[in-house]
Short mmCIF file of C-alpha atoms in Angstrom, two decimals:
data_model
loop_
_atom_site.label_atom_id
_atom_site.label_comp_id
_atom_site.label_asym_id
_atom_site.label_seq_id
_atom_site.Cartn_x
_atom_site.Cartn_y
_atom_site.Cartn_z
CA MET C 960 -9.15 -6.50 43.84
CA ARG C 961 -10.55 -9.75 45.03
CA ARG C 962 -8.24 -11.98 47.00
CA VAL C 963 -7.37 -15.40 45.61
CA THR C 964 -9.98 -18.10 46.03
CA SER C 965 -8.96 -21.45 47.40
CA LEU C 966 -10.90 -24.57 46.70
CA LEU C 967 -9.25 -27.75 47.61
CA MET C 968 -9.77 -31.26 48.55
CA ALA C 969 -7.89 -34.41 49.30
CA LEU C 970 -9.05 -37.92 48.80
CA PHE C 971 -7.62 -40.79 50.81
CA MET C 972 -8.07 -44.45 50.02
CA LEU C 973 -6.92 -46.48 53.01
CA LEU C 974 -6.19 -50.13 52.45
CA GLY C 975 -5.62 -51.26 56.03
CA LEU C 976 -7.32 -50.52 59.34
CA ALA C 977 -7.63 -47.37 61.46
CA SER C 978 -5.95 -44.05 60.81
CA GLY C 979 -3.59 -41.51 62.30
CA CYS C 980 -1.70 -38.21 62.16
CA ASP C 981 1.09 -36.14 63.72
CA ASP C 982 2.53 -32.68 63.15
CA ASP C 983 6.13 -33.84 62.68
CA ALA C 984 6.27 -36.18 59.71
CA VAL C 985 8.97 -38.83 59.43
CA ASN C 986 10.78 -38.88 56.09
CA TYR C 987 11.66 -42.34 54.78
CA ASP C 988 13.95 -43.40 51.98
CA TRP C 989 10.97 -45.31 50.67
CA VAL C 990 11.10 -47.84 47.90
CA GLU C 991 9.15 -46.70 44.87
CA TYR C 992 7.40 -49.34 42.81
CA LYS C 993 6.74 -47.66 39.48
CA SER C 994 6.14 -48.89 35.96
CA SER C 995 8.35 -47.56 33.17
CA LEU C 996 5.32 -47.07 30.92
CA PRO C 997 4.73 -43.43 29.92
CA ARG C 998 1.52 -41.66 30.79
CA ASP C 999 -1.11 -41.91 28.08
CA GLN C 1000 -2.34 -38.85 26.20
CA GLY C 1001 -5.80 -38.26 24.78
CA ASP C 1002 -8.40 -35.86 23.42
CA LEU C 1003 -11.01 -34.16 25.59
CA SER C 1004 -13.54 -34.52 22.75
CA ASP C 1005 -13.27 -38.32 22.85
CA PRO C 1006 -16.83 -39.70 23.24
CA ALA C 1007 -15.59 -41.87 26.12
CA VAL C 1008 -14.61 -38.72 28.03
CA VAL C 1009 -17.97 -37.07 27.38
CA ALA C 1010 -19.74 -40.23 28.58
CA GLN C 1011 -17.57 -40.45 31.70
CA VAL C 1012 -18.24 -36.81 32.65
CA SER C 1013 -21.96 -37.52 32.32
CA ALA C 1014 -21.60 -40.61 34.53
CA ASN C 1015 -19.52 -38.67 37.06
CA ASN C 1016 -22.18 -35.98 37.29
CA ASP C 1017 -24.94 -38.59 37.63
CA PHE C 1018 -23.01 -40.00 40.58
CA ALA C 1019 -22.61 -36.49 42.00
CA VAL C 1020 -26.36 -36.00 42.28
CA SER C 1021 -26.99 -39.54 43.56
CA MET C 1022 -24.40 -39.09 46.31
CA TYR C 1023 -25.70 -35.59 47.05
CA LEU C 1024 -29.18 -37.01 47.71
CA GLN C 1025 -27.73 -39.72 49.97
CA LEU C 1026 -25.76 -37.18 51.99
CA ALA C 1027 -28.73 -34.80 52.12
CA ALA C 1028 -30.96 -37.51 53.57
CA GLU C 1029 -28.29 -38.42 56.13
CA ALA C 1030 -27.77 -34.77 57.14
CA GLY C 1031 -31.43 -33.94 57.71
CA GLY C 1032 -31.79 -30.21 57.18
CA LYS C 1033 -28.16 -29.31 57.74
CA ASP C 1034 -25.73 -27.88 55.21
CA ILE C 1035 -23.61 -30.33 53.22
CA ILE C 1036 -20.49 -30.16 51.07
CA PHE C 1037 -18.57 -32.92 49.29
CA SER C 1038 -16.39 -33.55 46.25
CA PRO C 1039 -17.88 -36.08 43.83
CA ALA C 1040 -14.81 -35.79 41.60
CA SER C 1041 -12.54 -36.91 44.40
CA ILE C 1042 -14.68 -39.90 45.29
CA VAL C 1043 -14.84 -40.97 41.63
CA TRP C 1044 -11.06 -40.82 41.13
CA ALA C 1045 -10.41 -42.74 44.34
CA MET C 1046 -12.94 -45.46 43.63
CA ALA C 1047 -11.59 -45.76 40.07
CA MET C 1048 -8.18 -46.62 41.53
CA VAL C 1049 -9.86 -49.23 43.73
CA TYR C 1050 -11.74 -50.49 40.66
CA GLY C 1051 -8.44 -51.00 38.86
CA GLY C 1052 -7.17 -53.21 41.68
CA ALA C 1053 -10.31 -55.23 42.43
CA ASP C 1054 -12.04 -58.38 41.23
CA GLY C 1055 -15.17 -60.31 42.15
CA ASP C 1056 -18.54 -58.66 42.66
CA LEU C 1057 -17.01 -55.29 43.49
CA VAL C 1058 -16.16 -54.72 39.81
CA PRO C 1059 -19.71 -54.91 38.36
CA ASP C 1060 -21.08 -53.06 41.38
CA LEU C 1061 -18.71 -50.13 40.84
CA THR C 1062 -19.42 -50.28 37.11
CA ASP C 1063 -23.14 -49.83 37.77
CA VAL C 1064 -23.00 -47.20 40.53
CA PHE C 1065 -20.25 -45.03 39.05
CA GLY C 1066 -21.10 -45.59 35.40
CA PHE C 1067 -17.67 -46.98 34.63
CA PRO C 1068 -17.36 -48.44 31.11
CA ALA C 1069 -17.53 -52.23 30.92
CA GLN C 1070 -14.64 -52.55 28.45
CA PRO C 1071 -11.26 -53.74 29.78
CA GLU C 1072 -9.85 -50.20 30.06
CA GLY C 1073 -12.69 -49.15 32.36
CA PRO C 1074 -12.84 -45.45 33.32
CA HIS C 1075 -9.07 -44.98 33.46
CA PRO C 1076 -8.37 -43.47 29.98
CA ALA C 1077 -11.20 -40.94 30.30
CA LEU C 1078 -10.24 -39.89 33.83
CA ASN C 1079 -6.63 -39.56 32.71
CA ILE C 1080 -7.63 -37.18 29.91
CA LEU C 1081 -9.76 -35.11 32.29
CA ASP C 1082 -6.94 -34.95 34.82
CA GLN C 1083 -4.50 -33.65 32.21
CA HIS C 1084 -7.09 -31.18 30.91
CA PHE C 1085 -7.51 -29.74 34.40
CA ASP C 1086 -3.75 -29.26 34.52
CA SER C 1087 -3.72 -27.54 31.12
CA ILE C 1088 -6.06 -24.69 32.13
CA ASN C 1089 -3.77 -23.44 34.90
CA SER C 1090 -2.85 -19.78 34.58
CA SER C 1091 -2.00 -16.75 36.69
CA ASN C 1092 -5.71 -16.52 37.55
CA LEU C 1093 -6.43 -20.19 38.18
CA LYS C 1094 -4.75 -23.12 39.85
CA LEU C 1095 -6.43 -26.49 39.46
CA THR C 1096 -4.47 -29.66 40.14
CA LEU C 1097 -5.37 -33.29 40.61
CA VAL C 1098 -2.56 -35.44 42.04
CA ASN C 1099 -2.45 -39.16 42.79
CA ARG C 1100 -0.14 -41.00 45.19
CA THR C 1101 -0.37 -44.55 46.54
CA PHE C 1102 1.45 -46.10 49.48
CA VAL C 1103 1.95 -49.79 50.23
CA ALA C 1104 3.06 -51.75 53.29
CA GLU C 1105 6.76 -52.68 53.18
CA GLN C 1106 6.00 -56.42 53.18
CA VAL C 1107 3.77 -56.13 50.09
CA THR C 1108 5.05 -56.34 46.51
CA PRO C 1109 2.45 -54.71 44.22
CA GLU C 1110 1.24 -56.51 41.11
CA GLN C 1111 2.94 -55.31 37.90
CA PRO C 1112 -0.27 -54.86 35.85
CA TYR C 1113 -1.60 -52.58 38.57
CA LEU C 1114 1.62 -50.55 38.54
CA ASP C 1115 1.28 -50.24 34.75
CA LEU C 1116 -2.26 -48.92 35.19
CA LEU C 1117 -1.15 -46.34 37.78
CA ALA C 1118 1.67 -45.11 35.52
CA GLN C 1119 -0.41 -44.90 32.35
CA TYR C 1120 -3.54 -43.28 33.76
CA TYR C 1121 -2.77 -41.78 37.18
CA GLY C 1122 0.83 -40.63 36.83
CA THR C 1123 2.04 -42.39 39.96
CA GLY C 1124 3.48 -45.58 41.42
CA MET C 1125 3.32 -47.17 44.87
CA TYR C 1126 5.60 -46.09 47.71
CA SER C 1127 6.64 -48.49 50.48
CA LEU C 1128 5.99 -47.43 54.09
CA PRO C 1129 6.60 -49.35 57.37
CA PHE C 1130 3.03 -49.64 58.64
CA LEU C 1131 3.98 -52.83 60.51
CA SER C 1132 7.10 -51.53 62.28
CA ASP C 1133 6.34 -47.79 62.55
CA ALA C 1134 2.66 -47.10 61.99
CA GLN C 1135 2.86 -43.63 63.52
CA GLY C 1136 5.77 -42.56 61.34
CA ALA C 1137 4.17 -43.99 58.22
CA THR C 1138 0.95 -42.15 59.02
CA ASP C 1139 2.84 -38.91 59.63
CA THR C 1140 4.51 -39.23 56.23
CA ILE C 1141 1.18 -39.67 54.45
CA ASN C 1142 -0.38 -36.77 56.33
CA GLN C 1143 2.55 -34.53 55.44
CA TRP C 1144 2.10 -35.39 51.76
CA VAL C 1145 -1.58 -34.57 52.11
CA SER C 1146 -0.84 -31.25 53.79
CA ASP C 1147 1.70 -30.34 51.11
CA ASN C 1148 -0.85 -31.01 48.36
CA THR C 1149 -3.79 -29.22 49.97
CA GLY C 1150 -2.10 -25.93 50.77
CA GLY C 1151 -1.97 -26.91 54.44
CA LEU C 1152 -5.76 -26.87 54.79
CA ILE C 1153 -5.72 -30.50 55.90
CA PRO C 1154 -2.72 -30.57 58.26
CA GLU C 1155 -4.07 -33.35 60.44
CA LEU C 1156 -6.42 -35.93 59.01
CA TYR C 1157 -5.82 -38.95 61.22
CA ALA C 1158 -5.85 -38.63 65.00
CA GLU C 1159 -4.34 -42.08 65.58
CA PRO C 1160 -1.75 -44.15 63.73
CA LEU C 1161 -2.86 -46.38 60.90
CA ASP C 1162 -3.25 -49.96 62.05
CA VAL C 1163 -0.28 -52.30 61.63
CA SER C 1164 -2.48 -54.41 59.32
CA THR C 1165 -2.67 -51.57 56.76
CA LYS C 1166 -1.73 -52.89 53.34
CA SER C 1167 -2.08 -49.82 51.14
CA VAL C 1168 -3.20 -46.18 51.11
CA LEU C 1169 -4.39 -44.63 47.84
CA VAL C 1170 -4.49 -40.84 47.79
CA ASN C 1171 -6.06 -38.39 45.36
CA ALA C 1172 -5.83 -34.67 46.07
CA ILE C 1173 -7.63 -31.93 44.15
CA TYR C 1174 -6.62 -28.32 44.64
CA PHE C 1175 -8.42 -25.29 43.25
CA LYS C 1176 -7.46 -21.65 43.65
CA GLY C 1177 -9.11 -18.91 41.65
CA LYS C 1178 -10.20 -15.29 41.70
CA TRP C 1179 -13.79 -14.15 41.43
CA VAL C 1180 -14.58 -12.07 38.35
CA THR C 1181 -16.74 -9.94 40.65
CA SER C 1182 -16.13 -9.16 44.29
CA PHE C 1183 -18.12 -8.33 47.38
CA ASP C 1184 -17.55 -5.13 49.33
CA LYS C 1185 -16.54 -6.33 52.78
CA SER C 1186 -17.77 -3.12 54.38
CA LYS C 1187 -21.30 -3.92 53.20
CA THR C 1188 -21.48 -7.39 54.79
CA ALA C 1189 -24.05 -7.33 57.58
CA PRO C 1190 -26.60 -9.57 59.34
CA GLY C 1191 -29.75 -10.06 57.31
CA PHE C 1192 -32.87 -12.21 56.99
CA PHE C 1193 -32.55 -15.70 55.52
CA MET C 1194 -35.65 -17.88 55.08
CA LEU C 1195 -35.31 -21.46 56.34
CA ARG C 1196 -36.82 -24.53 54.69
CA ASP C 1197 -39.89 -24.48 56.96
CA GLY C 1198 -40.68 -20.85 56.13
CA SER C 1199 -39.33 -19.40 59.36
CA GLY C 1200 -36.40 -17.02 59.32
CA THR C 1201 -32.98 -16.56 60.83
CA GLN C 1202 -30.18 -14.01 60.74
CA VAL C 1203 -27.08 -14.80 58.68
CA GLU C 1204 -24.16 -12.70 57.45
CA LEU C 1205 -25.11 -11.43 53.98
CA MET C 1206 -22.51 -10.20 51.49
CA ARG C 1207 -23.36 -7.50 48.97
CA ALA C 1208 -21.94 -6.61 45.54
CA GLU C 1209 -23.43 -3.67 43.62
CA GLY C 1210 -23.33 -2.64 39.98
CA ILE C 1211 -22.01 -5.97 38.71
CA THR C 1212 -22.64 -7.94 35.52
CA LEU C 1213 -24.15 -11.34 36.21
CA LYS C 1214 -25.81 -14.19 34.35
CA TYR C 1215 -28.93 -15.42 36.12
CA MET C 1216 -32.40 -16.75 35.29
CA ASP C 1217 -35.61 -16.67 37.32
CA ASP C 1218 -38.68 -18.51 36.03
CA GLY C 1219 -40.69 -18.42 39.26
CA VAL C 1220 -39.83 -22.05 40.03
CA GLN C 1221 -36.14 -21.53 40.68
CA THR C 1222 -33.48 -18.87 40.41
CA ILE C 1223 -30.18 -19.94 38.84
CA ALA C 1224 -27.02 -17.83 38.85
CA SER C 1225 -23.43 -18.23 37.66
CA LEU C 1226 -20.61 -16.78 39.75
CA PRO C 1227 -17.56 -17.11 37.49
CA TYR C 1228 -13.91 -17.19 38.40
CA LYS C 1229 -11.31 -15.28 36.39
CA GLY C 1230 -10.11 -17.09 33.31
CA ASP C 1231 -13.65 -18.21 32.39
CA ASP C 1232 -12.79 -21.89 32.93
CA THR C 1233 -14.61 -22.47 36.23
CA GLU C 1234 -17.71 -21.19 37.96
CA MET C 1235 -19.98 -21.68 40.94
CA ILE C 1236 -23.60 -22.22 39.93
CA ILE C 1237 -26.27 -21.48 42.53
CA VAL C 1238 -29.75 -23.00 42.26
CA MET C 1239 -32.32 -21.43 44.61
CA PRO C 1240 -35.82 -22.97 44.44
CA ALA C 1241 -38.81 -20.74 45.13
CA ALA C 1242 -39.31 -20.10 48.84
CA GLY C 1243 -41.00 -23.00 50.59
CA THR C 1244 -40.31 -25.54 47.83
CA PHE C 1245 -36.72 -26.56 48.59
CA ASP C 1246 -37.42 -30.05 49.97
CA THR C 1247 -39.65 -31.09 47.06
CA PHE C 1248 -37.29 -29.54 44.53
CA GLU C 1249 -34.26 -31.27 46.03
CA LEU C 1250 -35.85 -34.73 46.02
CA GLY C 1251 -36.54 -34.43 42.29
CA LEU C 1252 -33.08 -33.15 41.36
CA THR C 1253 -31.21 -34.93 38.54
CA ALA C 1254 -27.88 -34.49 36.78
CA THR C 1255 -29.85 -33.64 33.65
CA ASP C 1256 -31.33 -30.68 35.53
CA LEU C 1257 -27.86 -29.42 36.46
CA ASN C 1258 -26.72 -29.72 32.86
CA ILE C 1259 -29.77 -27.83 31.61
CA TYR C 1260 -29.13 -25.06 34.15
CA ALA C 1261 -25.48 -24.78 33.09
CA LEU C 1262 -26.33 -24.74 29.37
CA GLY C 1263 -29.08 -22.18 29.97
CA LEU C 1264 -26.69 -19.88 31.79
CA ASP C 1265 -24.08 -20.31 29.05
CA ALA C 1266 -26.61 -19.13 26.46
CA ALA C 1267 -28.22 -16.41 28.59
CA ALA C 1268 -27.55 -12.73 28.04
CA PRO C 1269 -25.88 -11.14 31.06
CA HIS C 1270 -27.74 -8.71 33.29
CA HIS C 1271 -25.97 -5.44 33.98
CA ASP C 1272 -25.85 -3.18 37.03
CA VAL C 1273 -26.98 -6.04 39.29
CA THR C 1274 -26.97 -5.98 43.08
CA LEU C 1275 -26.07 -9.45 44.35
CA VAL C 1276 -26.79 -10.45 47.94
CA MET C 1277 -25.81 -13.88 49.26
CA PRO C 1278 -24.70 -15.52 52.51
CA LYS C 1279 -21.21 -15.60 53.88
CA PHE C 1280 -21.04 -19.16 55.14
CA THR C 1281 -19.04 -22.14 56.24
CA ALA C 1282 -20.25 -25.73 55.84
CA GLU C 1283 -18.70 -29.04 56.86
CA THR C 1284 -19.66 -32.66 56.18
CA ARG C 1285 -18.25 -35.84 57.70
CA ALA C 1286 -19.72 -39.22 56.80
CA ASN C 1287 -18.93 -42.89 56.36
CA LEU C 1288 -20.10 -43.60 52.82
CA VAL C 1289 -20.18 -47.41 53.04
CA ASP C 1290 -23.89 -47.75 53.86
CA MET C 1291 -24.76 -45.10 51.26
CA LEU C 1292 -22.72 -46.89 48.59
CA ILE C 1293 -24.36 -50.18 49.50
CA SER C 1294 -27.82 -48.62 49.19
CA MET C 1295 -26.77 -47.16 45.82
CA GLY C 1296 -25.82 -50.64 44.58
CA VAL C 1297 -22.27 -51.46 45.71
CA GLU C 1298 -23.59 -54.55 47.49
CA ALA C 1299 -20.20 -56.27 47.45
CA LEU C 1300 -19.23 -54.01 50.37
CA SER C 1301 -21.74 -55.94 52.49
CA THR C 1302 -21.28 -59.45 51.06
CA ASN C 1303 -17.45 -59.24 50.87
CA ASN C 1304 -17.59 -61.34 47.71
CA TYR C 1305 -14.56 -59.67 46.16
CA SER C 1306 -10.81 -59.25 46.60
CA LEU C 1307 -8.05 -56.75 45.86
CA THR C 1308 -5.61 -59.32 44.52
CA PRO C 1309 -5.02 -57.43 41.22
CA MET C 1310 -3.50 -54.72 43.40
CA LEU C 1311 -1.92 -56.54 46.36
CA GLY C 1312 -1.45 -60.09 45.11
CA GLN C 1313 -2.83 -63.47 46.16
CA ALA C 1314 -1.05 -63.37 49.52
CA TYR C 1315 -3.43 -60.62 50.63
CA ALA C 1316 -6.63 -61.97 49.10
CA ASP C 1317 -8.40 -61.53 52.44
CA SER C 1318 -7.94 -57.72 52.47
CA LEU C 1319 -11.33 -56.01 52.39
CA ILE C 1320 -12.72 -52.48 52.55
CA ASN C 1321 -13.87 -51.56 56.05
CA ARG C 1322 -14.86 -47.88 55.78
CA VAL C 1323 -15.21 -45.19 53.14
CA LEU C 1324 -14.85 -41.96 55.09
CA HIS C 1325 -15.47 -38.57 53.49
CA ALA C 1326 -14.90 -35.18 55.12
CA ALA C 1327 -15.31 -31.81 53.39
CA VAL C 1328 -15.29 -28.14 54.36
CA ILE C 1329 -16.20 -25.02 52.38
CA LYS C 1330 -15.90 -21.37 53.36
CA VAL C 1331 -17.50 -18.65 51.24
CA ASP C 1332 -16.74 -15.03 52.11
CA GLU C 1333 -16.04 -11.67 50.51
CA SER C 1334 -12.56 -12.71 49.40
CA GLY C 1335 -13.50 -16.01 47.83
CA THR C 1336 -14.12 -19.69 48.41
CA GLU C 1337 -11.96 -22.08 50.39
CA ALA C 1338 -12.76 -25.76 50.58
CA ALA C 1339 -11.12 -29.01 51.57
CA ALA C 1340 -12.27 -32.61 51.52
CA ALA C 1341 -10.84 -36.00 52.42
CA THR C 1342 -12.03 -39.55 51.83
CA GLY C 1343 -10.55 -42.65 53.43
CA VAL C 1344 -11.23 -46.24 52.43
CA ASP C 1345 -9.95 -48.70 55.03
CA VAL C 1346 -9.09 -52.25 54.00
CA ASN C 1347 -8.34 -54.72 56.81
CA ASN C 1348 -6.65 -58.32 56.69
CA SER C 1349 -35.79 -1.18 34.89
CA MET C 1350 -34.91 -0.48 38.38
CA PRO C 1351 -31.42 -1.83 38.55
CA PRO C 1352 -31.92 -5.59 38.85
CA SER C 1353 -31.32 -7.23 42.19
CA LEU C 1354 -30.66 -10.88 42.99
CA HIS C 1355 -31.07 -11.88 46.63
CA ILE C 1356 -29.96 -15.41 47.50
CA THR C 1357 -31.82 -15.43 50.83
CA SER C 1358 -33.48 -18.84 51.00
CA PRO C 1359 -31.99 -22.38 50.87
CA PHE C 1360 -29.97 -23.13 47.74
CA ILE C 1361 -27.94 -25.86 46.06
CA TYR C 1362 -24.56 -24.99 44.61
CA PHE C 1363 -21.93 -26.75 42.53
CA ILE C 1364 -18.50 -25.77 41.26
CA ARG C 1365 -17.66 -27.05 37.81
CA GLU C 1366 -14.96 -26.94 35.17
CA LYS C 1367 -16.80 -25.45 32.23
CA THR C 1368 -15.17 -27.03 29.16
CA SER C 1369 -15.71 -30.62 30.28
CA GLY C 1370 -18.70 -29.85 32.50
CA SER C 1371 -17.11 -31.77 35.39
CA ILE C 1372 -18.61 -31.13 38.83
CA LEU C 1373 -15.72 -30.72 41.28
CA PHE C 1374 -17.67 -29.82 44.44
CA MET C 1375 -21.37 -29.85 45.30
CA GLY C 1376 -23.38 -28.86 48.34
CA ARG C 1377 -26.29 -26.94 49.77
CA PHE C 1378 -26.78 -24.04 52.18
CA THR C 1379 -29.95 -24.17 54.27
CA GLY C 1380 -29.08 -21.77 57.07
CA GLU C 1381 -29.64 -24.50 59.66
#
């Protein structure tokens, strides 16, 4: 039986300067600022939700292409869902040019409610599909400096759409302890896969830290025989080859399509709610294929696999791999259209109040890791935003490929990346 798969990620929005971490967290009797408003409910079939998923997936591909260009030929992994949820919480506490910029880049609705109702419905849908075979959680937590009193409308927004409030921490008097507390919360909500995010204490000028953590744990419907994993040939983007560890599963049922231009396969998790989709362009065409990739393409691939008849008695061969990405997303977001991050013509007063109108975003850091082996998939990601004042068929995945993990009912892309073997 296949061991449990772990797919998790944490998203950190840092409203302050610098960052830090320690193994022994300090526990505070923190003050909780929380609205009494109940969390809203909604319907997954709401057109606003469908539109927001489409916008989220558009952003996923746009950010993928930015990260791919930055990484050169190396592997990448990131969580577009995490970035969207974090930036939506920033959106709810911002004014000035940052609001229309985020609206354009992330496809947030222009109406007063913004993306919050749709994201809230998606969040609660993810929670509803949990079972003995699948664990998928999305949790929000925000922290605020002890000298800051959050704005009530922002607290109402957090309660209604994100299920959280703001928790006071002593960044000014005990930055190390405050940082340790946040890191412990992160570790607790990522299964311990991110035990130490910040190597140094958050700066004493930190005003707020917004955290979103996504955790996924599932079991493959099919499994790989560990005894059959062995070094094998993998073609690189330039046509040369290298040796990588290749996993092998024989006699399985699998949905895949091969039209000579690309091979697309679905690797489902038990429960039939989530899957990993692999897109492998024809050998030697990866770079051109990748540059032309769109969210519409990904949707077509997913719909095609949904409708396809399964192949039986398939031998599946694919790499056992680990990939990691670390990047500051500020320049990428600016190039995508969030120009307010360079002009600073905005404020976060709807969140922090007029007294902290000079607080601005300094960095948007994103780190992600994925491990794919015979027993499953394990992934973690973190983002920090600093604000300072005939024959049996055979499918061989042995050349560079793009992959994404999605929740099938909504079509939401949770993680996305590529494996190039470099």
